[in-house]
mmCIF file of C-alpha atoms and ligand atoms in Angstrom:
data_model
loop_
_atom_site.group_PDB
_atom_site.id
_atom_site.type_symbol
_atom_site.label_atom_id
_atom_site.label_comp_id
_atom_site.label_asym_id
_atom_site.label_seq_id
_atom_site.Cartn_x
_atom_site.Cartn_y
_atom_site.Cartn_z
ATOM 1 C CA MET A 11 96.265 88.741 72.202
ATOM 2 C CA GLY A 12 98.004 87.244 75.254
ATOM 3 C CA MET A 13 97.789 88.074 78.919
ATOM 4 C CA VAL A 14 97.024 91.642 79.914
ATOM 5 C CA GLY A 15 97.339 92.632 83.576
ATOM 6 C CA PHE A 16 95.639 95.659 85.118
ATOM 7 C CA TYR A 17 97.498 97.148 88.098
ATOM 8 C CA ALA A 18 95.126 99.514 89.888
ATOM 9 C CA GLY A 19 95.997 101.903 92.668
ATOM 10 C CA SER A 20 95.817 105.440 93.966
ATOM 11 C CA PHE A 21 99.559 105.914 93.261
ATOM 12 C CA ASP A 22 99.405 109.170 95.213
ATOM 13 C CA PRO A 23 102.364 109.241 94.808
ATOM 14 C CA PHE A 24 103.747 106.271 92.816
ATOM 15 C CA THR A 25 106.687 104.808 94.792
ATOM 16 C CA ASN A 26 109.635 102.481 94.173
ATOM 17 C CA GLY A 27 107.427 99.778 95.724
ATOM 18 C CA HIS A 28 104.828 100.274 93.003
ATOM 19 C CA LEU A 29 107.547 100.349 90.333
ATOM 20 C CA GLN A 30 108.911 97.044 91.549
ATOM 21 C CA ILE A 31 105.464 95.443 91.188
ATOM 22 C CA VAL A 32 105.143 96.857 87.654
ATOM 23 C CA LYS A 33 108.549 95.404 86.728
ATOM 24 C CA LYS A 34 107.648 91.964 88.070
ATOM 25 C CA ALA A 35 104.295 92.012 86.276
ATOM 26 C CA ALA A 36 105.835 93.220 83.001
ATOM 27 C CA LYS A 37 108.014 90.093 82.991
ATOM 28 C CA CYS A 38 105.034 87.781 83.493
ATOM 29 C CA PHE A 39 102.427 89.324 81.216
ATOM 30 C CA ASP A 40 102.375 90.450 77.598
ATOM 31 C CA LYS A 41 101.049 93.833 78.591
ATOM 32 C CA VAL A 42 100.558 95.687 81.880
ATOM 33 C CA ILE A 43 98.222 98.636 82.340
ATOM 34 C CA VAL A 44 98.799 100.871 85.356
ATOM 35 C CA GLY A 45 95.376 102.273 86.288
ATOM 36 C CA ILE A 46 95.300 105.412 88.408
ATOM 37 C CA GLY A 47 91.960 105.173 90.131
ATOM 38 C CA HIS A 48 90.164 107.033 92.826
ATOM 39 C CA ASN A 49 89.911 105.360 96.225
ATOM 40 C CA THR A 50 86.748 106.815 97.761
ATOM 41 C CA GLU A 51 88.305 106.443 101.219
ATOM 42 C CA LYS A 52 91.327 108.581 100.316
ATOM 43 C CA LYS A 53 91.646 112.214 99.340
ATOM 44 C CA GLU A 54 93.712 112.986 96.216
ATOM 45 C CA ARG A 55 96.983 114.713 97.178
ATOM 46 C CA ILE A 56 98.729 115.145 93.840
ATOM 47 C CA ASP A 57 97.063 115.948 90.524
ATOM 48 C CA ARG A 58 96.398 112.650 88.717
ATOM 49 C CA ASN A 59 97.260 113.989 85.262
ATOM 50 C CA LYS A 60 100.669 115.115 86.492
ATOM 51 C CA MET A 61 101.182 111.776 88.257
ATOM 52 C CA LYS A 62 100.272 109.937 85.046
ATOM 53 C CA GLN A 63 102.915 111.863 83.085
ATOM 54 C CA ALA A 64 105.544 111.206 85.759
ATOM 55 C CA ILE A 65 104.744 107.464 85.854
ATOM 56 C CA GLU A 66 105.003 107.327 82.053
ATOM 57 C CA LYS A 67 108.426 108.960 82.269
ATOM 58 C CA ALA A 68 109.560 106.502 84.957
ATOM 59 C CA ILE A 69 108.375 103.573 82.838
ATOM 60 C CA GLU A 70 110.238 104.943 79.829
ATOM 61 C CA GLU A 71 113.410 105.361 81.889
ATOM 62 C CA GLU A 72 113.114 101.715 82.949
ATOM 63 C CA LYS A 73 112.606 100.703 79.283
ATOM 64 C CA LEU A 74 109.393 98.886 80.116
ATOM 65 C CA ASN A 75 107.870 98.980 76.653
ATOM 66 C CA ASN A 76 104.879 96.746 77.400
ATOM 67 C CA VAL A 77 103.461 99.027 80.114
ATOM 68 C CA GLU A 78 100.946 101.837 79.727
ATOM 69 C CA VAL A 79 99.178 104.193 82.135
ATOM 70 C CA VAL A 80 95.506 105.176 82.277
ATOM 71 C CA ILE A 81 93.385 107.291 84.604
ATOM 72 C CA TYR A 82 89.905 106.018 85.432
ATOM 73 C CA GLU A 83 86.781 106.739 87.434
ATOM 74 C CA GLY A 84 84.514 104.157 88.943
ATOM 75 C CA LEU A 85 85.095 100.469 89.449
ATOM 76 C CA THR A 86 88.445 98.883 88.671
ATOM 77 C CA VAL A 87 86.893 95.824 87.028
ATOM 78 C CA ASP A 88 84.862 97.967 84.639
ATOM 79 C CA LYS A 89 87.969 99.805 83.452
ATOM 80 C CA ALA A 90 90.019 96.603 83.346
ATOM 81 C CA LYS A 91 87.417 94.968 81.090
ATOM 82 C CA GLU A 92 87.228 98.040 78.875
ATOM 83 C CA CYS A 93 91.026 97.743 78.474
ATOM 84 C CA GLU A 94 90.586 94.025 77.667
ATOM 85 C CA ALA A 95 92.667 92.951 80.645
ATOM 86 C CA ASN A 96 92.432 89.307 81.737
ATOM 87 C CA ILE A 97 93.724 89.679 85.264
ATOM 88 C CA LEU A 98 94.096 92.223 88.053
ATOM 89 C CA ILE A 99 97.469 92.837 89.709
ATOM 90 C CA ARG A 100 98.071 93.934 93.304
ATOM 91 C CA GLY A 101 101.106 94.078 95.562
ATOM 92 C CA LEU A 102 101.302 92.522 99.024
ATOM 93 C CA ARG A 103 103.461 93.935 101.790
ATOM 94 C CA ASN A 104 102.161 92.111 104.826
ATOM 95 C CA GLY A 105 99.229 90.351 106.430
ATOM 96 C CA THR A 106 97.212 93.546 106.705
ATOM 97 C CA ASP A 107 97.516 94.090 102.946
ATOM 98 C CA TYR A 108 96.533 90.471 102.394
ATOM 99 C CA GLU A 109 93.332 90.728 104.429
ATOM 100 C CA TYR A 110 92.346 93.973 102.742
ATOM 101 C CA GLU A 111 93.168 92.712 99.249
ATOM 102 C CA GLU A 112 91.410 89.382 99.750
ATOM 103 C CA ASN A 113 88.044 91.072 100.269
ATOM 104 C CA ILE A 114 88.415 93.157 97.124
ATOM 105 C CA SER A 115 89.706 90.202 95.105
ATOM 106 C CA ALA A 116 86.840 87.981 96.239
ATOM 107 C CA ILE A 117 84.185 90.476 95.236
ATOM 108 C CA ASN A 118 85.890 91.103 91.889
ATOM 109 C CA GLU A 119 85.982 87.382 91.193
ATOM 110 C CA LYS A 120 82.337 86.853 92.176
ATOM 111 C CA MET A 121 80.966 89.965 90.537
ATOM 112 C CA ALA A 122 83.054 90.278 87.402
ATOM 113 C CA ASN A 123 84.763 86.900 87.107
ATOM 114 C CA MET A 124 88.187 88.540 87.199
ATOM 115 C CA ASP A 125 90.953 86.933 89.205
ATOM 116 C CA THR A 126 93.786 88.803 90.967
ATOM 117 C CA CYS A 127 97.492 88.040 90.823
ATOM 118 C CA TYR A 128 99.519 89.176 93.852
ATOM 119 C CA PHE A 129 103.197 90.054 93.717
ATOM 120 C CA ARG A 130 105.396 90.216 96.821
ATOM 121 C CA ALA A 131 106.781 93.537 97.989
ATOM 122 C CA GLY A 132 109.921 91.844 99.350
ATOM 123 C CA ASP A 133 112.473 94.282 100.761
ATOM 124 C CA LEU A 134 110.417 97.324 99.725
ATOM 125 C CA GLY A 135 107.535 96.257 101.929
ATOM 126 C CA TYR A 136 108.141 99.172 104.295
ATOM 127 C CA LEU A 137 107.300 101.727 101.587
ATOM 128 C CA SER A 138 103.904 103.340 101.240
ATOM 129 C CA SER A 139 102.573 106.447 99.523
ATOM 130 C CA SER A 140 101.555 107.854 102.899
ATOM 131 C CA VAL A 141 105.072 107.455 104.372
ATOM 132 C CA VAL A 142 106.564 109.234 101.341
ATOM 133 C CA MET A 143 103.960 111.987 101.661
ATOM 134 C CA GLU A 144 104.711 112.387 105.369
ATOM 135 C CA LEU A 145 108.415 112.925 104.607
ATOM 136 C CA TYR A 146 107.609 115.265 101.726
ATOM 137 C CA ILE A 147 105.260 117.451 103.746
ATOM 138 C CA ASN A 148 107.925 117.752 106.437
ATOM 139 C CA ASN A 149 110.557 118.853 103.912
ATOM 140 C CA LYS A 150 112.626 115.665 103.997
ATOM 141 C CA GLU A 151 114.280 114.169 100.938
ATOM 142 C CA ILE A 152 112.087 111.626 99.151
ATOM 143 C CA ASP A 153 114.425 110.823 96.232
ATOM 144 C CA LYS A 154 115.402 107.405 97.612
ATOM 145 C CA TYR A 155 111.821 106.192 97.796
ATOM 146 C CA VAL A 156 110.277 107.175 94.475
ATOM 147 C CA PRO A 157 111.411 106.940 90.820
ATOM 148 C CA ARG A 158 113.395 109.947 89.532
ATOM 149 C CA ALA A 159 110.517 111.394 87.500
ATOM 150 C CA ILE A 160 108.193 111.294 90.507
ATOM 151 C CA ALA A 161 110.794 112.981 92.739
ATOM 152 C CA GLN A 162 111.167 115.663 90.052
ATOM 153 C CA LEU A 163 107.422 116.236 90.011
ATOM 154 C CA LEU A 164 107.093 116.389 93.807
ATOM 155 C CA ASN A 165 110.116 118.643 94.220
ATOM 156 C CA SER A 166 108.750 120.979 91.528
ATOM 157 C CA LEU A 167 105.578 121.402 93.579
ATOM 158 C CA ARG A 168 107.362 122.376 96.798
HETATM 159 P P1 ADP B 15 95.005 101.703 96.889
HETATM 160 O O1 ADP B 15 94.463 103.009 97.374
HETATM 161 O O2 ADP B 15 94.202 101.109 95.784
HETATM 162 O O3 ADP B 15 95.340 100.717 97.970
HETATM 163 P P2 ADP B 15 97.882 102.204 96.577
HETATM 164 O O4 ADP B 15 98.466 103.141 95.579
HETATM 165 O O5 ADP B 15 98.046 102.519 98.018
HETATM 166 O O6 ADP B 15 96.360 102.088 96.141
HETATM 167 O O7 ADP B 15 98.441 100.749 96.330
HETATM 168 C C1 ADP B 15 98.254 100.076 95.117
HETATM 169 C C2 ADP B 15 98.725 98.640 95.234
HETATM 170 O O8 ADP B 15 100.136 98.602 95.405
HETATM 171 C C3 ADP B 15 98.155 97.866 96.408
HETATM 172 O O9 ADP B 15 97.953 96.526 96.001
HETATM 173 C C4 ADP B 15 99.239 97.941 97.446
HETATM 174 O O10 ADP B 15 99.196 96.863 98.352
HETATM 175 C C5 ADP B 15 100.467 97.877 96.566
HETATM 176 N N1 ADP B 15 101.648 98.476 97.176
HETATM 177 C C6 ADP B 15 101.746 99.671 97.804
HETATM 178 N N2 ADP B 15 103.010 99.887 98.260
HETATM 179 C C7 ADP B 15 103.726 98.790 97.915
HETATM 180 C C8 ADP B 15 105.082 98.386 98.107
HETATM 181 N N3 ADP B 15 105.946 99.131 98.793
HETATM 182 N N4 ADP B 15 105.451 97.214 97.604
HETATM 183 C C9 ADP B 15 104.564 96.436 96.944
HETATM 184 N N5 ADP B 15 103.275 96.736 96.735
HETATM 185 C C10 ADP B 15 102.856 97.898 97.210
#
């Protein structure tokens, strides 16, 4: 069966930073599942079904054939287990991310016995969904910061 990683996020929208994490994870694991979840502290900005389709297109364009995308409700660990994932994947940009992620990872390990693998953001550490959204809302070009398929989706909604 091998190692299956579950990369959860709001991906609202999915950025080049997220894509970079998916690429790194796809090299390390046999299969990677991108899980579009619902963060109860954030309001959904872009329709999740449309985002799923755009992420699938981006993954296809990158020829990442061991990656799939799912939408889920509820707890990440529950969906990850349902998908038979062995490990959770998250990206780290900075110390603030680390502190936030550590709390979630600790509870997931204690509660569900699922460990988390972190990948470094590196030179894309400045990118966030909220920065992209801020540019988008103010009619600036976002094409440099998101995969082509996601830019197409966002620009089609303008
Ligand atoms: P959530 O609402 O669950 O935090 P996000 O979509 O904001 O979802 O982020 C999902 C994951 O991707 C998080 O682990 C986050 O730290 C990581 N991430 C976000 N932006 C980047 C980036 N530019 N580079 C690397 N990882 C990132």
